[in-house]
Coordinates of C-alpha atoms and ligand atoms in Angstrom, one line a residue:
M1376 CA -12.2 24.2 -10.9
Y1377 CA -14.6 23.3 -8.4
P1378 CA -18.4 23.3 -9.9
K1379 CA -20.1 26.7 -8.6
E1380 CA -22.9 25.4 -6.6
I1381 CA -20.3 23.5 -4.4
E1382 CA -18.9 26.9 -3.3
K1383 CA -22.4 26.9 -1.0
Y1384 CA -21.4 24.6 0.9
L1385 CA -18.1 24.8 1.3
L1386 CA -18.1 26.5 4.4
K1387 CA -20.3 23.9 6.3
V1388 CA -17.8 21.4 5.9
Q1389 CA -14.4 20.4 7.9
K1390 CA -11.1 21.7 5.5
P1391 CA -13.1 22.7 2.2
G1392 CA -9.7 23.3 0.9
R1393 CA -10.1 19.8 0.5
Y1394 CA -12.7 19.9 -2.2
V1395 CA -11.5 23.2 -4.3
G1396 CA -8.4 22.2 -6.6
G1397 CA -6.7 25.2 -7.8
E1398 CA -3.1 23.9 -6.6
L1399 CA 0.0 24.5 -7.6
G1400 CA 1.0 21.9 -10.2
E1401 CA -2.0 20.4 -11.4
V1402 CA -2.4 20.3 -14.9
I1403 CA -5.0 21.8 -16.5
K1404 CA -6.0 21.1 -20.5
D1405 CA -9.1 22.1 -22.6
K1406 CA -10.7 19.2 -22.8
H1407 CA -12.1 19.2 -26.2
D1408 CA -8.0 18.9 -27.5
V1409 CA -7.6 15.2 -26.1
D1410 CA -9.0 11.7 -27.1
V1411 CA -8.9 10.6 -23.4
R1412 CA -9.8 11.9 -20.0
F1413 CA -8.7 9.7 -17.0
A1414 CA -10.3 10.5 -13.5
F1415 CA -7.4 9.1 -11.4
C1416 CA -10.1 8.3 -7.9
F1417 CA -7.6 7.7 -3.8
P1418 CA -10.4 6.2 -2.5
D1419 CA -10.0 8.0 0.9
T1420 CA -9.8 11.6 1.8
Y1421 CA -7.4 14.0 0.5
E1422 CA -5.0 14.2 2.9
I1423 CA -4.1 10.7 2.6
G1424 CA -4.8 10.9 -1.7
M1425 CA -2.7 13.7 -1.7
S1426 CA 0.5 11.6 0.1
H1427 CA 0.7 8.6 -1.9
L1428 CA 3.4 8.6 -4.6
G1429 CA 1.7 6.1 -6.8
I1430 CA -0.8 8.9 -8.2
K1431 CA 1.9 11.4 -8.4
I1432 CA 3.7 9.2 -10.7
L1433 CA 1.3 8.2 -13.1
Y1434 CA -0.9 11.5 -12.7
S1435 CA 2.4 13.4 -14.7
L1436 CA 2.9 10.6 -16.5
F1437 CA -0.7 10.6 -18.3
N1438 CA -0.6 14.0 -18.7
E1439 CA 3.0 14.0 -20.6
K1440 CA 1.0 13.1 -23.3
P1441 CA -0.5 15.2 -25.1
Y1442 CA -4.0 13.2 -26.3
I1443 CA -4.5 12.1 -22.2
W1444 CA -5.7 14.5 -19.3
C1445 CA -5.5 13.0 -16.4
E1446 CA -7.3 14.8 -13.2
R1447 CA -7.6 13.9 -9.5
V1448 CA -10.7 12.9 -7.5
F1449 CA -10.6 11.7 -3.7
A1450 CA -13.6 10.8 -1.2
P1451 CA -15.8 13.3 0.4
W1452 CA -15.6 13.2 4.0
I1453 CA -19.1 12.1 5.3
D1454 CA -20.3 15.8 5.7
M1455 CA -19.6 16.6 2.1
E1456 CA -21.2 13.7 0.7
A1457 CA -24.2 14.8 2.6
E1458 CA -24.5 17.7 1.1
M1459 CA -23.4 16.4 -2.1
R1460 CA -25.9 13.9 -2.2
A1461 CA -28.8 16.2 -0.6
H1462 CA -28.2 19.2 -3.5
D1463 CA -27.6 16.4 -6.3
I1464 CA -24.0 17.3 -7.0
P1465 CA -22.2 14.7 -8.5
L1466 CA -18.5 13.8 -7.5
Y1467 CA -16.3 15.7 -9.6
A1468 CA -12.5 16.0 -10.7
L1469 CA -10.7 19.0 -8.9
E1470 CA -9.2 19.8 -12.3
S1471 CA -11.8 20.8 -14.4
G1472 CA -15.1 20.6 -11.4
D1473 CA -17.1 18.2 -14.6
P1474 CA -18.8 14.6 -12.8
L1475 CA -17.4 11.4 -13.5
T1476 CA -20.0 10.3 -15.5
D1477 CA -17.9 12.8 -18.3
F1478 CA -14.8 10.4 -18.1
D1479 CA -13.3 7.8 -20.7
F1480 CA -11.4 6.1 -17.1
I1481 CA -12.4 5.8 -13.9
G1482 CA -8.8 4.3 -11.9
F1483 CA -8.6 3.5 -8.0
T1484 CA -5.8 2.4 -6.3
L1485 CA -6.1 -0.2 -4.2
Q1486 CA -3.8 0.7 -1.5
Y1487 CA -5.6 -1.4 1.3
E1488 CA -8.8 -4.1 2.0
L1489 CA -10.5 -2.0 4.1
S1490 CA -11.0 1.5 1.5
F1491 CA -12.7 -1.2 -0.7
T1492 CA -16.3 0.2 0.1
N1493 CA -15.1 3.9 -0.9
I1494 CA -15.0 2.8 -4.1
L1495 CA -18.6 1.9 -4.6
N1496 CA -19.5 4.7 -3.3
M1497 CA -17.4 7.2 -5.3
L1498 CA -18.9 5.4 -8.3
S1499 CA -22.2 5.7 -7.1
L1500 CA -21.2 9.4 -5.9
G1501 CA -20.1 10.0 -9.4
G1502 CA -23.4 8.6 -11.3
I1503 CA -21.6 5.7 -12.9
P1504 CA -23.4 2.4 -12.2
V1505 CA -21.4 0.6 -9.6
L1506 CA -21.8 -2.8 -11.2
S1507 CA -19.6 -3.5 -14.2
R1508 CA -22.7 -5.2 -16.0
D1509 CA -24.8 -2.4 -15.4
R1510 CA -21.9 -0.1 -17.4
H1511 CA -22.6 -0.8 -21.8
D1512 CA -20.7 1.4 -23.8
L1513 CA -17.2 2.1 -25.0
N1514 CA -16.8 4.8 -21.9
H1515 CA -16.5 4.7 -17.9
I1516 CA -14.2 1.9 -17.7
V1517 CA -13.2 1.1 -14.3
V1518 CA -9.6 0.2 -13.6
A1519 CA -7.8 -0.8 -10.8
G1520 CA -4.1 -1.1 -9.7
G1521 CA -1.8 -1.1 -6.8
P1522 CA -1.1 -3.5 -4.0
C1523 CA -4.8 -5.1 -3.3
A1524 CA -5.1 -6.1 -7.6
C1525 CA -3.1 -9.3 -6.0
N1526 CA -6.1 -10.9 -4.9
P1527 CA -9.4 -8.3 -6.2
E1528 CA -12.1 -11.3 -6.2
P1529 CA -14.0 -9.3 -3.6
I1530 CA -14.4 -6.2 -5.7
T1531 CA -14.9 -8.2 -9.5
D1532 CA -18.1 -7.6 -10.2
F1533 CA -17.5 -3.8 -10.1
I1534 CA -13.9 -3.3 -11.7
D1535 CA -14.0 -4.1 -15.2
I1536 CA -9.9 -4.4 -15.3
F1537 CA -7.0 -4.7 -13.1
F1538 CA -3.2 -3.9 -13.5
L1539 CA -1.1 -6.1 -12.3
G1540 CA 2.7 -5.0 -10.9
D1541 CA 4.5 -2.2 -12.4
G1542 CA 1.8 0.6 -13.8
E1543 CA 3.8 2.9 -16.3
E1544 CA 3.6 0.9 -19.2
V1545 CA 0.7 -1.4 -18.9
D1546 CA -1.7 1.7 -17.9
L1547 CA -0.4 3.5 -21.1
E1548 CA -1.1 0.7 -23.6
V1549 CA -4.5 0.2 -22.1
I1550 CA -5.2 3.9 -22.5
E1551 CA -3.7 4.0 -26.5
L1552 CA -5.7 0.8 -27.1
Y1553 CA -8.9 2.3 -25.8
R1554 CA -8.3 5.3 -28.1
E1555 CA -7.8 3.0 -31.0
C1556 CA -11.4 1.1 -30.2
K1557 CA -12.7 4.7 -29.2
R1558 CA -11.7 5.7 -33.0
D1559 CA -12.8 2.2 -34.9
G1560 CA -16.2 2.3 -33.4
K1561 CA -15.6 -1.0 -31.1
S1562 CA -17.9 -2.4 -28.2
R1563 CA -17.2 -2.1 -24.9
A1564 CA -16.9 -6.0 -24.6
E1565 CA -14.5 -5.8 -27.7
F1566 CA -12.4 -3.3 -25.9
L1567 CA -12.3 -5.9 -22.8
R1568 CA -11.6 -8.7 -24.7
L1569 CA -8.2 -7.0 -26.5
A1570 CA -7.2 -6.1 -23.3
A1571 CA -6.9 -8.9 -21.6
Q1572 CA -4.6 -10.0 -24.3
I1573 CA -2.0 -7.3 -22.9
P1574 CA 0.4 -8.9 -20.9
G1575 CA -0.3 -8.0 -16.7
V1576 CA -4.0 -6.8 -17.5
Y1577 CA -6.8 -9.2 -15.7
V1578 CA -10.3 -8.7 -17.1
P1579 CA -12.5 -10.4 -14.4
S1580 CA -15.7 -10.6 -16.1
L1581 CA -13.9 -13.1 -18.9
Y1582 CA -13.0 -16.0 -16.0
D1583 CA -15.6 -18.2 -14.6
V1584 CA -15.3 -19.4 -10.8
S1585 CA -16.5 -23.0 -9.9
Y1586 CA -16.9 -24.1 -5.9
N1587 CA -16.5 -27.2 -4.3
D1588 CA -19.3 -28.2 -1.6
D1589 CA -16.9 -26.9 1.2
G1590 CA -17.2 -23.5 0.0
T1591 CA -13.1 -23.8 -1.7
I1592 CA -12.8 -22.9 -5.2
K1593 CA -13.2 -25.8 -7.9
S1594 CA -11.9 -23.8 -10.3
V1595 CA -11.1 -20.4 -12.8
I1596 CA -12.0 -20.9 -16.3
P1597 CA -10.7 -18.1 -18.7
R1598 CA -13.1 -17.3 -22.1
D1599 CA -12.4 -15.4 -25.1
G1600 CA -9.0 -16.0 -25.4
A1601 CA -8.0 -14.6 -22.2
P1602 CA -4.6 -16.2 -20.8
E1603 CA -4.9 -19.1 -18.3
K1604 CA -2.5 -17.0 -15.5
V1605 CA -2.2 -12.7 -15.6
E1606 CA 1.6 -11.9 -15.6
K1607 CA 2.2 -9.0 -13.8
R1608 CA 4.3 -6.5 -15.4
V1609 CA 8.2 -5.3 -14.3
I1610 CA 10.1 -2.8 -15.3
M1611 CA 13.6 -3.7 -15.2
D1612 CA 15.9 -0.7 -16.1
M1613 CA 14.6 1.7 -13.3
D1614 CA 16.6 4.8 -14.3
S1615 CA 14.7 4.4 -18.0
C1616 CA 11.8 4.3 -15.9
Y1617 CA 9.4 7.8 -15.6
Y1618 CA 9.9 9.6 -12.7
P1619 CA 7.7 13.6 -12.4
D1620 CA 10.0 16.3 -12.0
N1621 CA 7.1 18.4 -10.1
F1622 CA 4.4 17.3 -8.0
V1623 CA 1.3 18.6 -7.2
L1624 CA 1.6 21.0 -4.1
P1625 CA -1.3 20.7 -1.6
N1626 CA -4.3 23.4 -0.7
I1627 CA -3.8 21.9 2.9
E1628 CA -1.4 20.3 5.5
I1629 CA -1.6 16.6 4.3
V1630 CA -0.1 13.3 6.2
H1631 CA 3.4 13.5 3.9
D1632 CA 4.1 16.7 2.9
R1633 CA 7.6 16.5 1.2
A1634 CA 9.7 15.7 -1.7
V1635 CA 9.7 11.8 -2.1
M1636 CA 12.2 10.4 -4.2
E1637 CA 11.8 6.8 -5.1
I1638 CA 16.0 4.9 -5.3
F1639 CA 14.7 1.2 -5.9
R1640 CA 11.8 -1.5 -6.1
G1641 CA 11.9 -4.1 -4.5
C1642 CA 12.8 -5.4 -0.9
I1643 CA 15.7 -8.7 -0.5
R1644 CA 14.9 -9.6 2.9
G1645 CA 11.9 -12.2 2.4
C1646 CA 10.5 -10.9 5.9
R1647 CA 7.8 -13.9 5.7
F1648 CA 4.7 -12.2 6.7
C1649 CA 5.3 -9.2 4.3
Q1650 CA 3.5 -8.9 1.3
A1651 CA 5.2 -5.8 -0.5
G1652 CA 8.2 -7.4 -0.1
F1653 CA 7.4 -10.3 -2.0
L1654 CA 4.6 -8.7 -4.5
Y1655 CA 7.7 -5.9 -5.8
R1656 CA 10.8 -8.1 -6.1
P1657 CA 13.1 -8.8 -7.5
V1658 CA 15.1 -5.7 -6.4
R1659 CA 15.8 -3.0 -9.2
E1660 CA 18.0 -0.1 -7.9
K1661 CA 18.4 3.6 -9.9
S1662 CA 21.6 4.7 -9.8
I1663 CA 23.2 7.5 -7.7
D1664 CA 23.1 10.3 -10.7
R1665 CA 19.6 9.3 -11.5
I1666 CA 18.4 9.7 -8.0
N1667 CA 20.4 12.8 -7.5
E1668 CA 19.1 14.6 -11.0
E1669 CA 15.5 13.6 -10.4
C1670 CA 15.7 14.1 -6.7
H1671 CA 17.5 18.2 -7.1
A1672 CA 14.8 19.3 -10.2
L1673 CA 11.9 17.8 -8.0
C1674 CA 13.0 19.8 -5.1
R1675 CA 13.7 23.4 -7.4
N1676 CA 10.4 22.6 -8.9
T1677 CA 8.3 21.7 -5.8
G1678 CA 10.1 24.4 -3.0
Y1679 CA 10.3 21.5 -0.9
D1680 CA 13.0 21.6 1.6
E1681 CA 12.8 17.9 2.9
V1682 CA 12.8 15.0 0.5
S1683 CA 12.2 11.2 1.8
L1684 CA 14.6 9.0 0.0
S1685 CA 12.0 5.9 -0.5
S1686 CA 11.8 1.9 -0.6
L1687 CA 10.6 -0.5 1.3
S1688 CA 13.8 -0.5 3.5
S1689 CA 16.0 2.1 2.2
S1690 CA 19.4 1.7 4.3
D1691 CA 19.1 -1.5 1.7
Y1692 CA 20.1 0.7 -0.9
T1693 CA 24.0 -0.8 -2.2
Q1694 CA 25.5 3.0 -2.3
V1695 CA 23.7 4.2 0.6
V1696 CA 26.2 6.2 2.0
P1697 CA 27.6 8.1 -1.4
M1698 CA 24.4 8.7 -2.7
L1699 CA 23.2 10.3 0.6
K1700 CA 27.1 12.2 0.1
K1701 CA 26.3 13.2 -3.2
L1702 CA 22.4 14.5 -2.2
N1703 CA 24.1 16.4 0.5
S1704 CA 26.5 18.3 -2.0
W1705 CA 23.5 20.5 -3.1
A1706 CA 21.1 19.7 0.1
K1707 CA 23.0 20.7 2.8
P1708 CA 24.0 24.3 1.2
E1709 CA 20.0 25.1 -0.3
Q1710 CA 19.2 23.5 3.2
V1711 CA 17.0 20.3 2.6
S1712 CA 17.0 17.9 4.6
L1713 CA 17.3 14.2 3.5
S1714 CA 15.1 11.3 5.3
L1715 CA 15.5 7.6 5.4
P1716 CA 12.3 6.1 5.7
S1717 CA 11.6 2.1 7.0
L1718 CA 15.4 2.5 8.0
R1719 CA 16.1 -1.3 9.3
V1720 CA 17.8 -1.5 12.5
D1721 CA 21.2 -3.8 10.9
G1722 CA 21.0 -1.1 8.6
F1723 CA 21.5 1.8 10.7
S1724 CA 25.4 3.3 11.1
D1725 CA 27.1 6.6 12.2
D1726 CA 28.1 7.5 8.5
I1727 CA 23.8 7.1 7.6
L1728 CA 23.6 9.4 11.4
D1729 CA 26.2 12.0 10.1
E1730 CA 24.3 11.8 6.8
I1731 CA 20.6 12.6 7.4
K1732 CA 20.4 14.0 10.9
T1733 CA 21.6 17.4 9.3
V1734 CA 18.3 19.4 10.2
R1735 CA 15.7 17.9 12.1
K1736 CA 16.2 15.3 15.2
S1737 CA 13.0 14.1 15.7
G1738 CA 12.6 10.2 16.8
L1739 CA 13.7 6.9 14.9
T1740 CA 11.1 4.4 14.1
F1741 CA 12.1 0.5 13.8
A1742 CA 9.8 -2.6 13.1
P1743 CA 11.3 -5.5 15.4
E1744 CA 8.1 -6.5 15.0
A1745 CA 8.8 -9.8 17.2
G1746 CA 9.9 -9.7 21.2
S1747 CA 11.8 -12.5 20.7
Q1748 CA 14.7 -14.6 18.8
R1749 CA 12.7 -17.4 18.0
L1750 CA 9.9 -15.2 16.6
R1751 CA 11.6 -13.3 14.4
D1752 CA 13.4 -16.6 13.4
A1753 CA 10.6 -17.2 12.2
I1754 CA 9.4 -14.8 10.5
N1755 CA 12.8 -14.6 8.3
K1756 CA 12.9 -11.0 10.2
N1757 CA 17.0 -11.6 10.3
V1758 CA 17.4 -8.7 13.2
F1759 CA 19.0 -9.4 16.9
E1760 CA 18.6 -8.0 19.7
D1761 CA 22.2 -6.7 20.4
E1762 CA 22.0 -5.2 16.7
L1763 CA 18.8 -3.0 18.2
I1764 CA 19.8 -2.1 21.6
N1765 CA 23.6 -0.8 19.3
T1766 CA 21.3 0.7 17.3
C1767 CA 19.4 2.5 20.0
R1768 CA 22.8 3.3 21.4
V1769 CA 23.9 5.4 18.6
A1770 CA 20.9 6.9 18.5
F1771 CA 21.1 8.2 22.0
E1772 CA 24.5 9.0 21.7
G1773 CA 23.3 10.9 18.3
G1774 CA 21.2 13.1 20.6
Y1775 CA 17.9 11.0 19.7
T1776 CA 15.8 10.5 22.8
T1777 CA 12.1 8.9 21.1
V1778 CA 12.2 5.5 20.0
K1779 CA 8.9 3.9 18.3
L1780 CA 8.9 0.2 18.1
Y1781 CA 6.7 -1.8 16.0
F1782 CA 5.4 -5.1 16.7
M1783 CA 2.9 -7.7 15.3
I1784 CA 1.0 -9.9 17.5
G1785 CA -1.0 -13.3 16.4
L1786 CA 2.3 -14.2 14.3
P1787 CA 2.0 -18.1 13.4
T1788 CA 3.8 -20.1 15.8
E1789 CA 3.9 -17.2 18.1
T1790 CA 3.3 -18.6 21.9
M1791 CA 2.6 -16.0 25.3
D1792 CA 6.4 -15.8 25.8
D1793 CA 6.7 -14.5 22.5
V1794 CA 4.2 -11.5 23.1
A1795 CA 5.3 -11.0 26.7
A1796 CA 9.3 -10.3 25.2
I1797 CA 8.1 -7.2 23.5
A1798 CA 7.7 -6.0 27.3
D1799 CA 11.0 -7.3 27.8
L1800 CA 12.3 -5.6 24.8
G1801 CA 11.0 -2.1 25.5
K1802 CA 13.0 -2.4 28.9
K1803 CA 15.8 -3.2 27.8
V1804 CA 15.9 -0.3 25.3
L1805 CA 14.8 2.1 27.8
D1806 CA 17.9 0.7 30.1
T1807 CA 20.5 1.2 26.8
Y1808 CA 19.3 4.7 27.4
Y1809 CA 20.2 5.4 31.2
S1810 CA 23.4 3.2 30.3
V1811 CA 24.9 5.9 27.5
E1812 CA 27.1 8.8 29.2
N1813 CA 27.0 11.3 26.6
R1814 CA 22.7 11.1 26.7
P1815 CA 21.2 14.0 26.1
K1816 CA 21.0 16.2 29.0
G1817 CA 17.9 17.2 30.6
K1818 CA 15.8 15.5 28.1
S1819 CA 13.4 12.2 29.3
P1820 CA 13.3 9.5 27.0
R1821 CA 10.5 8.2 24.9
V1822 CA 10.3 4.7 24.3
T1823 CA 6.8 3.8 22.5
L1824 CA 5.8 0.0 21.6
S1825 CA 3.4 -0.3 19.1
A1826 CA 1.8 -3.5 18.3
S1827 CA -0.8 -4.1 15.0
S1828 CA -2.6 -7.4 14.6
F1829 CA -1.1 -10.2 12.2
V1830 CA -3.0 -10.3 8.9
P1831 CA -2.2 -13.1 6.7
K1832 CA -1.9 -12.0 2.9
P1833 CA -1.5 -13.5 -0.8
F1834 CA 1.6 -14.7 -2.1
T1835 CA 3.4 -14.5 1.2
P1836 CA 4.6 -17.7 3.1
F1837 CA 2.1 -17.1 5.8
Q1838 CA -1.2 -17.3 2.6
W1839 CA -2.4 -20.6 4.4
E1840 CA -2.3 -19.3 7.7
P1841 CA -5.5 -19.1 9.8
Q1842 CA -5.5 -15.2 11.6
D1843 CA -6.0 -15.6 15.2
T1844 CA -9.2 -15.1 16.6
M1845 CA -10.1 -11.2 17.4
D1846 CA -10.4 -13.1 21.1
T1847 CA -6.7 -14.1 21.3
L1848 CA -6.1 -10.8 19.7
R1849 CA -7.5 -9.2 22.4
E1850 CA -5.5 -11.5 24.9
K1851 CA -2.3 -10.8 24.1
Q1852 CA -2.8 -6.9 23.7
Q1853 CA -3.6 -7.4 27.5
H1854 CA -0.8 -9.8 28.0
I1855 CA 1.6 -7.3 26.6
K1856 CA -0.3 -4.8 29.0
A1857 CA 0.5 -6.8 32.1
S1858 CA 3.8 -7.1 31.4
I1859 CA 5.0 -3.6 31.3
A1860 CA 2.8 -2.8 33.9
S1861 CA 5.1 -6.1 35.9
K1862 CA 8.5 -4.4 35.3
K1863 CA 7.3 -0.7 37.1
I1864 CA 7.9 1.7 34.2
S1865 CA 6.5 5.3 34.4
V1866 CA 4.6 5.0 31.6
S1867 CA 5.5 8.2 30.3
K1868 CA 9.1 6.9 29.2
V1869 CA 7.3 3.3 28.0
T1870 CA 4.5 3.8 26.3
Y1871 CA 1.9 0.8 24.6
N1872 CA -0.6 1.4 22.3
Y1873 CA -2.5 -1.3 19.9
H1874 CA -4.8 -1.3 16.5
D1875 CA -7.9 -2.5 17.2
T1876 CA -9.0 -6.2 16.3
D1877 CA -12.0 -5.7 14.5
T1878 CA -10.4 -3.9 11.7
S1879 CA -7.8 -6.3 11.4
F1880 CA -10.3 -9.1 11.4
L1881 CA -12.2 -7.4 8.3
E1882 CA -9.0 -7.0 6.4
A1883 CA -8.2 -10.8 6.9
V1884 CA -11.5 -11.5 5.3
F1885 CA -10.9 -9.2 2.3
A1886 CA -7.6 -10.2 1.9
R1887 CA -7.9 -13.8 0.8
G1888 CA -11.6 -13.5 -0.3
D1889 CA -13.4 -15.1 -3.2
R1890 CA -15.9 -13.8 -5.6
K1891 CA -18.6 -14.8 -3.3
L1892 CA -18.0 -12.1 -1.0
N1893 CA -19.2 -9.5 -3.8
K1894 CA -22.4 -9.5 -2.6
A1895 CA -21.5 -8.8 1.3
M1896 CA -19.3 -5.4 -0.5
L1897 CA -23.0 -4.6 -2.5
L1898 CA -24.8 -4.8 0.0
A1899 CA -22.6 -2.9 2.6
H1900 CA -22.5 0.1 -0.1
Q1901 CA -26.3 0.0 0.1
R1902 CA -26.2 0.0 3.7
G1903 CA -24.1 3.1 3.4
M1904 CA -20.6 2.0 4.4
R1905 CA -17.8 3.5 3.9
F1906 CA -14.4 4.9 5.7
D1907 CA -13.9 1.3 7.1
S1908 CA -10.6 2.5 7.9
W1909 CA -11.4 5.3 10.1
S1910 CA -12.6 4.6 13.4
D1911 CA -15.4 7.1 13.7
C1912 CA -17.5 5.4 10.7
F1913 CA -16.5 1.4 11.0
S1914 CA -18.7 -0.9 12.9
L1915 CA -17.8 -4.4 13.0
Q1916 CA -21.4 -5.5 13.6
N1917 CA -23.0 -3.9 10.5
W1918 CA -20.7 -6.2 8.7
L1919 CA -21.6 -8.7 10.8
D1920 CA -25.0 -8.2 9.8
V1921 CA -24.3 -8.1 6.2
F1922 CA -22.0 -11.3 6.2
A1923 CA -25.3 -12.8 7.6
E1924 CA -27.7 -11.6 5.2
C1925 CA -25.5 -12.7 2.5
G1926 CA -25.3 -16.6 4.1
I1927 CA -21.6 -15.7 4.4
D1928 CA -19.2 -16.6 7.3
P1929 CA -15.9 -14.1 7.6
A1930 CA -14.3 -16.8 9.5
F1931 CA -13.9 -18.9 6.7
Y1932 CA -11.8 -16.6 4.8
A1933 CA -10.2 -14.9 8.1
N1934 CA -9.4 -17.7 10.6
R1935 CA -9.1 -21.1 8.7
R1936 CA -6.1 -22.8 7.4
R1937 CA -6.0 -23.8 4.2
D1938 CA -4.1 -26.6 2.7
F1939 CA -1.0 -26.6 0.3
D1940 CA -3.0 -28.3 -2.5
E1941 CA -5.8 -25.8 -2.2
T1942 CA -6.7 -23.4 -5.0
L1943 CA -6.4 -20.4 -3.8
P1944 CA -8.7 -17.4 -5.2
W1945 CA -5.4 -16.0 -6.4
D1946 CA -3.5 -18.7 -8.0
H1947 CA -4.7 -17.5 -11.6
L1948 CA -2.8 -14.8 -11.3
D1949 CA 1.3 -14.9 -11.5
Y1950 CA 3.6 -12.2 -9.3
G1951 CA 6.8 -14.0 -10.1
I1952 CA 7.1 -15.9 -7.0
T1953 CA 6.7 -20.0 -7.2
K1954 CA 4.1 -21.6 -5.0
D1955 CA 7.1 -24.4 -4.0
F1956 CA 8.9 -21.2 -2.5
L1957 CA 6.3 -20.1 -0.4
K1958 CA 5.7 -23.5 0.5
R1959 CA 9.3 -24.1 1.5
E1960 CA 9.5 -20.9 3.7
C1961 CA 6.8 -21.2 5.5
E1962 CA 7.9 -24.7 6.5
R1963 CA 11.4 -23.2 7.2
A1964 CA 9.0 -20.7 9.5
Y1965 CA 7.9 -23.6 11.9
A1966 CA 11.6 -24.8 11.5
S1967 CA 12.6 -21.1 13.4
Q1968 CA 14.9 -21.4 9.7
T1969 CA 16.0 -18.4 8.8
S1970 CA 16.5 -18.1 4.9
P1971 CA 19.2 -15.3 3.8
N1972 CA 18.1 -12.3 2.1
C1973 CA 18.9 -12.0 -1.9
R1974 CA 22.4 -10.5 -1.6
E1975 CA 23.9 -13.5 1.0
G1976 CA 22.6 -16.1 -1.5
C1977 CA 19.6 -16.7 -3.5
M1978 CA 16.2 -19.5 -2.2
N1979 CA 14.7 -19.3 -6.2
C1980 CA 11.7 -17.7 -5.4
G1981 CA 10.9 -17.3 -9.3
M1982 CA 12.0 -14.0 -9.8
K1983 CA 15.0 -14.9 -12.3
K1984 CA 12.5 -15.4 -14.8
Y1985 CA 12.2 -11.2 -15.2
G1986 CA 16.4 -11.5 -16.3
G1987 CA 17.8 -8.6 -13.9
G1988 CA 17.8 -6.5 -10.8
V1989 CA 19.6 -8.4 -7.5
C1990 CA 18.7 -12.0 -9.3
Y1991 CA 21.5 -11.5 -11.5
E1992 CA 24.3 -9.2 -9.2
K1993 CA 27.1 -10.6 -8.3
R1994 CA 27.9 -12.0 -5.2
Ligands
SF4_2019 S1 15.5 -15.1 -7.5 FE1 16.7 -15.2 -5.6 S2 17.7 -12.8 -5.8 FE2 16.5 -13.0 -6.8 S3 14.6 -12.0 -6.2 FE3 14.0 -14.2 -5.9 S4 15.3 -15.1 -3.4 FE4 15.9 -12.7 -4.8

């Protein structure tokens, strides 16, 4: 329930439904009956946060425990924030309406670097001291997990504990420890020291970082018994891993409003630019029976008529067609449609199409990532042009008219010819449509080419690579435009869009940043900067001013090539992938050599140590 005083302002802001809670499926407890209160904060708007699977899993998991009450908190949009600040209303949780200061844990999920300023803003709006060193008692423990926890160095001044890897077990272990420490009257410092002993827990205040004269890292030294390397947590048996049978149903339209079923974790592919593909290794699948059971319960309890079968590459599920058939045995009669996001070009077949096209025939989306075969080989995409063209043909024959293709520009080894090849591919897909005899009649095809800018990320073979400068990226964007124009294709049939280079540059700075960036983050927050991933709020110039004032050169982080032997800011964090493997893959990229996926052949990436998953499947 929202705080009473917010009522007066609800009709003054956009989308008041973001701020009222009371949704079907929310969990209400008596705060006097629980030992631990956890505010699960998503550092973006309600519509984005409510679409996120991780928050749904952990919200339900925590609330299954009678002694924990987990509530949801989202970043208020700037109109509501102005009202809250003007009228001294602290940031509150949607279930109880209580301010963040009433909570033991304030937990954030780190999905993208451009949400970091929102974390600081949410803490300050909630009345929590922004800097860890200003929080003294055993309460208000600020924790964070998610993919960006793999290099959390730019925000180590603000977060007490980072969780590395799968959160389902480690989060509960830390909450349990906190409960004991609270009962035994231990101090905050003692709790943090003990927490650092739990595998998967990184307490940054227990590590001292020193630098060389050239600004690179000299050493990272742990203190007070903290481990030298913090190893990520992995849940190997997905069938015994917790999955919710209900979701909180949103009050207003959100980005992804459907049931979501996680079918496996990890990815077999090893695309060299893709951080998620390496962070979540090894692949661990859920059984068909378990998927079927959980999916049916979820649809029945939520009433959703659409379920998305989620993973990093859903057509790589080993038994994808039998799974779809089993699900359709109840989904079809109950008019529930199945969707497979993240379909690969080479994973698309008539059989899959038959099972997923039951209700809606919307557009298809594929990600060839690069226009030329040479560059696709360098990034290990392992997708061939004839596969893409055949897939589009199958889709057009099956009644689809819209295809969206995602590309990246600025990839290592890219030339202007590779860039122009994006336009060629768009034209070939369009020509394929007109070559299909039984294409949909009376409809116009639409091919969308979408190009984002490559951001080198930690724990990938490209972690040492420079990002293209913004000028080069803009030149490449214009080159695609000119190449499409030279083909004289109607703009209504082939559309082209590209992402703004400014935000990609900032993302590149923070993705591989070190602790020196904390200073800039704090100053940016003090200047009111937030919602950096929203074009209506983002200003690169404001960031450049902040960096200049802090004596930081952002190009040092974004545009510099690192030596293989440089100590990287995240080297004391262990995600299972060995540096040797990443180096080998980087060298193979420069030789345009592909590597097999995990089911074709093992490249010894380091994940065998977890003792299961795809690494031990019979090949
Ligand atoms: S050890 Fe081999 S099979 Fe396992 S994730 Fe790495 S490359 Fe794949």
